[in-house]
mmCIF file of C-alpha atoms and ligand atoms in Angstrom:
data_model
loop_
_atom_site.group_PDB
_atom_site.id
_atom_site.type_symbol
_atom_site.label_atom_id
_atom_site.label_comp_id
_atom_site.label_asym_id
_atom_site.label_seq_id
_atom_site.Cartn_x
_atom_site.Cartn_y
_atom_site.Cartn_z
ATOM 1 C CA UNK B 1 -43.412 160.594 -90.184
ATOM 2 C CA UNK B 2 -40.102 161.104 -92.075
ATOM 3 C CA UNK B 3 -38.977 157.644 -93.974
ATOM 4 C CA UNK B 4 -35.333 156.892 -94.538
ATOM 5 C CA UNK B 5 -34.710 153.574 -96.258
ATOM 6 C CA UNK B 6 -31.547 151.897 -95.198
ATOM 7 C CA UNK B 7 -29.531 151.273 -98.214
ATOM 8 C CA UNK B 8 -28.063 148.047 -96.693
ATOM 9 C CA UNK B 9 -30.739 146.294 -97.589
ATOM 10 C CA UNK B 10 -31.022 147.117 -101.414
ATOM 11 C CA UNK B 11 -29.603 144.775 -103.823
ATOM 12 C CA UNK B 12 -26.073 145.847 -104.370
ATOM 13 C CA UNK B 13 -25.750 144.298 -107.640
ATOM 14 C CA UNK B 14 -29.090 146.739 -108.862
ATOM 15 C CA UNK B 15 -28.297 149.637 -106.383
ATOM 16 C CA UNK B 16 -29.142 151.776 -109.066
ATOM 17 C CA UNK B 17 -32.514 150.474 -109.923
ATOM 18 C CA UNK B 18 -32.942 150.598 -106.028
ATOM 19 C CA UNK B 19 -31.959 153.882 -105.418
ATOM 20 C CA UNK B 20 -34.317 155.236 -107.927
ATOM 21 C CA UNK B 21 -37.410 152.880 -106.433
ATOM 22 C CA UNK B 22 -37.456 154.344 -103.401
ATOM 23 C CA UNK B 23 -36.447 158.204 -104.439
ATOM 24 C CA UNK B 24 -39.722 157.799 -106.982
ATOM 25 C CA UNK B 25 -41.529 155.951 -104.198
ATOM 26 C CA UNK B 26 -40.964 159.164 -102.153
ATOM 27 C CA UNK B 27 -38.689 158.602 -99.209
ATOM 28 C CA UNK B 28 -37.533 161.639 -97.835
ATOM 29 C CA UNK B 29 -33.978 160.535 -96.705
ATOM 30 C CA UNK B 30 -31.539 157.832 -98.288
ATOM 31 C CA UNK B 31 -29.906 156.222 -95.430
ATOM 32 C CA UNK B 32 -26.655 155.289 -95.579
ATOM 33 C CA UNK B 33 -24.724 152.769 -92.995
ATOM 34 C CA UNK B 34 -20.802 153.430 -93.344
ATOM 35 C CA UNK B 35 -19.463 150.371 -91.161
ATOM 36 C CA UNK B 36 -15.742 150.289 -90.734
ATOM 37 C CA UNK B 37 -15.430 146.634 -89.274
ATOM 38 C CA UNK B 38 -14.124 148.143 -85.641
ATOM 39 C CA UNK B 39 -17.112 149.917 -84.183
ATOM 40 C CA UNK B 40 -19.248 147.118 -85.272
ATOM 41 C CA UNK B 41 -18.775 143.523 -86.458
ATOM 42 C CA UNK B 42 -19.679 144.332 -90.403
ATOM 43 C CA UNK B 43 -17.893 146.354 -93.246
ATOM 44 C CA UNK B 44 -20.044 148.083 -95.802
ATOM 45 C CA UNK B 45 -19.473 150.557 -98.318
ATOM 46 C CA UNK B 46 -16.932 153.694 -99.172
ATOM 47 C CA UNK B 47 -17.062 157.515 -100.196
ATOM 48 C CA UNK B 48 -16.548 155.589 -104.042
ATOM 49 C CA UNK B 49 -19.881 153.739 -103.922
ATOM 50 C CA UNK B 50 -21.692 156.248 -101.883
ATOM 51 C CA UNK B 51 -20.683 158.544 -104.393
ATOM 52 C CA UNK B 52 -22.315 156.640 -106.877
ATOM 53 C CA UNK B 53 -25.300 156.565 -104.907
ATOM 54 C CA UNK B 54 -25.448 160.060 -104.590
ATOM 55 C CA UNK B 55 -25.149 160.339 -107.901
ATOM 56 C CA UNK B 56 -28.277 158.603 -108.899
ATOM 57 C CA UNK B 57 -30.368 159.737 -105.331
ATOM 58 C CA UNK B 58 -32.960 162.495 -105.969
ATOM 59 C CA UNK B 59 -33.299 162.767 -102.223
ATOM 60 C CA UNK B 60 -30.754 163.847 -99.616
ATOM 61 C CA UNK B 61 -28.129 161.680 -98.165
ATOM 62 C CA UNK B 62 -28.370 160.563 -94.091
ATOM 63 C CA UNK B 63 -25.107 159.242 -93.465
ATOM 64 C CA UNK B 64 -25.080 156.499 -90.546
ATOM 65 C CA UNK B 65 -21.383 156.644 -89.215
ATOM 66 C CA UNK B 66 -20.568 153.393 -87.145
ATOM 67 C CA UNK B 67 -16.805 153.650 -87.014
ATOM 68 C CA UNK B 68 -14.085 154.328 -84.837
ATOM 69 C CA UNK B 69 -12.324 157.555 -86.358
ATOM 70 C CA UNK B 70 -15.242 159.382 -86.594
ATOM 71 C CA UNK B 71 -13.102 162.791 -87.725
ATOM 72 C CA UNK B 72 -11.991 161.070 -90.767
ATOM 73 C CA UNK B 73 -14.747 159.732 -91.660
ATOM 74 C CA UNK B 74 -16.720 162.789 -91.807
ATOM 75 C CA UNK B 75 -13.840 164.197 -93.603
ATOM 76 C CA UNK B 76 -14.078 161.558 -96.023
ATOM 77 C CA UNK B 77 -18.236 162.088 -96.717
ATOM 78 C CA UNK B 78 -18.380 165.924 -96.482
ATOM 79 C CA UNK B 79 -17.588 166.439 -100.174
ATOM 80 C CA UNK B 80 -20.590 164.300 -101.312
ATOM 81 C CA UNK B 81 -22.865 167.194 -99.626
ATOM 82 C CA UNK B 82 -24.808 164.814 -97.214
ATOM 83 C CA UNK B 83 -27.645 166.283 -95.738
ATOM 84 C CA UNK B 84 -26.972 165.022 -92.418
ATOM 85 C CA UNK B 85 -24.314 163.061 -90.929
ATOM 86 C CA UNK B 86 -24.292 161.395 -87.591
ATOM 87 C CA UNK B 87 -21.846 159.622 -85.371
ATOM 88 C CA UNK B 88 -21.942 157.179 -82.241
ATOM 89 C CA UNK B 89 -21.234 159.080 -78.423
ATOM 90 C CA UNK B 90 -19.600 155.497 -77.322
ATOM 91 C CA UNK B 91 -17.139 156.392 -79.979
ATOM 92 C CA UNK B 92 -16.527 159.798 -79.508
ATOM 93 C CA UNK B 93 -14.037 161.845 -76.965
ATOM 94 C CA UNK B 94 -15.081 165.029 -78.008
ATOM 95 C CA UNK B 95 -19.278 165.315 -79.282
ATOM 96 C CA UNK B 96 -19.391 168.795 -79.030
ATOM 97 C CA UNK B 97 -16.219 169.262 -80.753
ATOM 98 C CA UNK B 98 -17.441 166.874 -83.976
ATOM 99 C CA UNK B 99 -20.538 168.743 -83.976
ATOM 100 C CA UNK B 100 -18.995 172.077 -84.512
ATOM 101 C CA UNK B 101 -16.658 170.490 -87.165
ATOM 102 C CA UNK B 102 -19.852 169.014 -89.455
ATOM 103 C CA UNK B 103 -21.969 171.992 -89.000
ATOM 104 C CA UNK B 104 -18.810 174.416 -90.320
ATOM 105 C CA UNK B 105 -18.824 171.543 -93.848
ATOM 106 C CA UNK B 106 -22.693 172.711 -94.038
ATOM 107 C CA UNK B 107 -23.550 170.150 -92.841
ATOM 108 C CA UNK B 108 -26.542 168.845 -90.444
ATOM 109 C CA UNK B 109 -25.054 167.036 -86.987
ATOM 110 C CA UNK B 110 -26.749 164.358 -85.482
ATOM 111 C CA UNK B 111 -25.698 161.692 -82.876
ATOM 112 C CA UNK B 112 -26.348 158.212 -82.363
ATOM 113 C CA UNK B 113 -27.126 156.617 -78.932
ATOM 114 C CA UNK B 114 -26.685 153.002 -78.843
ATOM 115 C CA UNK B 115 -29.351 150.884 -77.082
ATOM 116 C CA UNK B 116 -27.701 150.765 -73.436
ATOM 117 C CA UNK B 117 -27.323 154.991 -73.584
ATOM 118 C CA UNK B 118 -29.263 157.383 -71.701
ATOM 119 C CA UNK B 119 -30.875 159.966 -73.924
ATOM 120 C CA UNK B 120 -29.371 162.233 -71.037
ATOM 121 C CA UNK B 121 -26.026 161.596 -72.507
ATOM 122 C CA UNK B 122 -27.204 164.409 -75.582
ATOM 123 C CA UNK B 123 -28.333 166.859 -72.944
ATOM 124 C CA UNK B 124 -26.143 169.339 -72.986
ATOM 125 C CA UNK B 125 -25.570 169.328 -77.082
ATOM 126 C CA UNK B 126 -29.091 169.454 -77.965
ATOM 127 C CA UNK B 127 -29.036 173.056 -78.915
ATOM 128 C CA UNK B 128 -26.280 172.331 -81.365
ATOM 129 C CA UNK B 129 -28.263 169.012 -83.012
ATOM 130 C CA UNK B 130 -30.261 168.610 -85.994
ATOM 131 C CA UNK B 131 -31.051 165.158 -84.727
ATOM 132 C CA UNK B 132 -30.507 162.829 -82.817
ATOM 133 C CA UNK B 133 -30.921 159.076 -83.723
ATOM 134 C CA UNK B 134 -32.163 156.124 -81.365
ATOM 135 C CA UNK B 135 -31.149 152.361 -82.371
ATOM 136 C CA UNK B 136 -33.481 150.215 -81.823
ATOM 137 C CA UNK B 137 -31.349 147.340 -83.119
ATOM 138 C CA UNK B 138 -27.237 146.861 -81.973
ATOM 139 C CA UNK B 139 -25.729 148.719 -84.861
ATOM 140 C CA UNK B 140 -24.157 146.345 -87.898
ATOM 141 C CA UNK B 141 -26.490 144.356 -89.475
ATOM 142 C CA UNK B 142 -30.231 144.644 -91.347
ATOM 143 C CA UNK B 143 -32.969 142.791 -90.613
ATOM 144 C CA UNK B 144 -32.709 142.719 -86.509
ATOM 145 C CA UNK B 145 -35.260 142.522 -84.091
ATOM 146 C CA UNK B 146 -36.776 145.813 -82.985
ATOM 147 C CA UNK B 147 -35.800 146.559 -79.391
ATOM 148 C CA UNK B 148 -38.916 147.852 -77.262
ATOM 149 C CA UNK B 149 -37.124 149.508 -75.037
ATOM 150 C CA UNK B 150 -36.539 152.438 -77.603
ATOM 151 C CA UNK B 151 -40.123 153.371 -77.228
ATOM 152 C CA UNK B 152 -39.735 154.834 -73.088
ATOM 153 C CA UNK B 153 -36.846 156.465 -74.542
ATOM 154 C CA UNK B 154 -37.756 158.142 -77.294
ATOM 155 C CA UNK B 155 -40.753 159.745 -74.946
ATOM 156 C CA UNK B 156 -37.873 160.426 -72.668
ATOM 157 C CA UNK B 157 -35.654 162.368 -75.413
ATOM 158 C CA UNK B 158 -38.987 163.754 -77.176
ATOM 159 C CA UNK B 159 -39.865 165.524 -73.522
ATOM 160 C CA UNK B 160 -35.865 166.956 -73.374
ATOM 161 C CA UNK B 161 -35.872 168.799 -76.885
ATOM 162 C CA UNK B 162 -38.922 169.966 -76.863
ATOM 163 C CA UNK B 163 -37.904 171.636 -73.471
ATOM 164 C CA UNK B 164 -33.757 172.130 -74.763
ATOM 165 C CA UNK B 165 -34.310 172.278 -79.266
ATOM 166 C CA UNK B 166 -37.736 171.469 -80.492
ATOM 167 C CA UNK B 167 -36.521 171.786 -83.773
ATOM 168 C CA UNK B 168 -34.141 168.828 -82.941
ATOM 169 C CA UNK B 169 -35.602 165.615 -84.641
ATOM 170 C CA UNK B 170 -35.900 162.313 -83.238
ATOM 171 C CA UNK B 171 -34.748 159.846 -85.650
ATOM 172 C CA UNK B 172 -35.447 155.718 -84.515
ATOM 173 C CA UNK B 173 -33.207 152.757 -86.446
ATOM 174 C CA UNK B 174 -33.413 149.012 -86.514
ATOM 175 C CA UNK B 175 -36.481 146.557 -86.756
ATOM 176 C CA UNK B 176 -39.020 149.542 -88.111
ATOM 177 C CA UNK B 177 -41.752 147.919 -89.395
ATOM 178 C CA UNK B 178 -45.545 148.760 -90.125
ATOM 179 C CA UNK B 179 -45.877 146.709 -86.337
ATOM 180 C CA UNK B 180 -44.372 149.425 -84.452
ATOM 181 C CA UNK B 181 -44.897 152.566 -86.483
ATOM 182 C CA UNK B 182 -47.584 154.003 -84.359
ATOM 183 C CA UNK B 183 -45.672 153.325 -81.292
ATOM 184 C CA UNK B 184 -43.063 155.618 -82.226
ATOM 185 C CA UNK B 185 -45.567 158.433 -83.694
ATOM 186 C CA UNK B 186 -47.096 158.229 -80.472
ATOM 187 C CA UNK B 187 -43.435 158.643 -78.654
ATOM 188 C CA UNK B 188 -42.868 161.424 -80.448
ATOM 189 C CA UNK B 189 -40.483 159.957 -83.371
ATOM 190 C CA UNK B 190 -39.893 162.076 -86.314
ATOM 191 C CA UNK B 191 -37.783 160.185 -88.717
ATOM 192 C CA UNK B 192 -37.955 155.991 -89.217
ATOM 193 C CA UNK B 193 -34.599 154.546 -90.664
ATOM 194 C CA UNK B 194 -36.130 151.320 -92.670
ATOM 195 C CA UNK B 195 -34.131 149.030 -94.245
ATOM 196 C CA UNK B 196 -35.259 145.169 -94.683
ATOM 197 C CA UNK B 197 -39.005 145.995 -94.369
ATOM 198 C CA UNK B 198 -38.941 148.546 -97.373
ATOM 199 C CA UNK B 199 -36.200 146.739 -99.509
ATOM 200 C CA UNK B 200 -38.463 142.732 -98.614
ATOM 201 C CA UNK B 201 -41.660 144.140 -99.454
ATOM 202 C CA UNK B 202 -42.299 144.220 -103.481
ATOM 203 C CA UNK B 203 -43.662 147.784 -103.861
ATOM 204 C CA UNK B 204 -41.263 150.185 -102.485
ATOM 205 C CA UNK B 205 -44.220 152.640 -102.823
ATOM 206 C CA UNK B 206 -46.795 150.417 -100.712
ATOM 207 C CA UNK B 207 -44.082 149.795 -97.673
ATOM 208 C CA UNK B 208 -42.834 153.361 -97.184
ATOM 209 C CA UNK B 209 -46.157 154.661 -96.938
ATOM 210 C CA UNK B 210 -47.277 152.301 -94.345
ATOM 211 C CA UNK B 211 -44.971 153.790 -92.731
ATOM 212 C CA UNK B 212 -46.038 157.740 -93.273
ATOM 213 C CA UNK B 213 -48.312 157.810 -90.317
HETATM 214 C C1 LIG C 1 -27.928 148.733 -88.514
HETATM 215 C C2 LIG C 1 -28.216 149.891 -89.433
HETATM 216 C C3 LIG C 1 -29.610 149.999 -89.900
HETATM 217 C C4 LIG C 1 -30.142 148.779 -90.590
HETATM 218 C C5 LIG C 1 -31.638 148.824 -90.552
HETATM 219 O O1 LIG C 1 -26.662 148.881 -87.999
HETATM 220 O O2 LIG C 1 -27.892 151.101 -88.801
HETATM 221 O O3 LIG C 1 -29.776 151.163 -90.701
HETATM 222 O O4 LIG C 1 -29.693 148.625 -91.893
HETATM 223 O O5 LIG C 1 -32.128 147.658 -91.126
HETATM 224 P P1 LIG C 1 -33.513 146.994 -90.660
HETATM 225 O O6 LIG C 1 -34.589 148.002 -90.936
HETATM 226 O O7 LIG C 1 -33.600 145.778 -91.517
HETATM 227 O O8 LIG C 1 -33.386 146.695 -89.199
HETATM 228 ZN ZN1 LIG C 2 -28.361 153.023 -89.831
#
């Protein structure tokens, strides 16, 4: 299992001294939730502190975009060379479109499929995806209850890429905790997106490698 801590949950007045905890505590992704106070209830951070982030990350970026423009904002975060950068289908006219337009910054695609979304809805832009990521929360806010539901699904989307992109990954956020890690393994789940359960726990090193099953 890939581990992504959520950045949202580090303490923004040592983000810094965060950063580098969980880069040294090997992560594998820093994930990054870019809230625009539209698409969800919550505003978070900029390309100006992101930036700084980047700056100090020794791991690649996973941008999180929950916003309503998404074309501007991945205009905005392509010059910090993200590894990945994915966007909501609720908010999003044209996927296939988006897709094209972040894979030609060199940059990975992925989408994000809210909790009420059919993993159906990425059928037919699978072979264009790097990933696709499952919330297991509603998208705004840390420290959420895991939604079980994701588990059926993520079976569900794990059967349709290995059939459409098996070198699509699965990608699950919200709620991830050493309680449900095996669940996902089991469904299929490449990449956990871990944000109060990494950033609560005092060593960074002990909590993301519960979580390396
Ligand atoms: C929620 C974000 C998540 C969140 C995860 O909108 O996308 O990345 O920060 O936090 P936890 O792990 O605390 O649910
Ligand atoms: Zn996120």
């Amino acid at each position: 299992m890939l581990v992504a801590p959520s950045v949202l949950s580090a303490d923004f007045g040592n983000l810094q001294r965060d950063i580098e905890a969980i880069c040294e505590a090997s992560c594998d992704f820093v994930h990054v939730d870019v809230m625009d106070g539209h698409f969800v209830p919550n505003l978070t951070i900029g390309p100006v502190v992101v930036s700084a982030i980047a700056k100090c990350a020794t791991k690649p970026l996973d941008i999180h975009l929950m916003v309503e423009n998404n074309t501007f904002f991945v205009e905005l975060f392509a010059p910090l060379k993200p590894e990945y950068i994915s966007f909501h289908i609720e908010e999003e006219k044209h996927p296939h479109r988006l897709i094209q337009k972040i894979r030609s910054l060199g940059i990975k695609p992925a989408i994000v499929l809210n909790p009420h979304t059919r993993p159906q809805a990425v059928e037919y832009l699978l072979e264009n995806l790097d990933m696709v990521l499952l919330m297991s929360v509603n998208p705004g806010f840390g420290g959420q209850s895991f939604i079980d539901s994701v588990v059926p699904k993520a079976k569900k989307l794990n059967e349709l890429r290995n059939e459409i992109n098996p070198n699509c990954l699965i990608e699950v956020d919200g709620g991830v905790s050493d309680k449900n890690i095996k669940l996902l393994k089991d469904a299929g789940v490449d990449v956990v997106v871990a944000g109060s359960y990494v950033f609560n726990h005092e060593s960074k090193k002990e909590a993301i490698a519960s979580l390396k099953v």
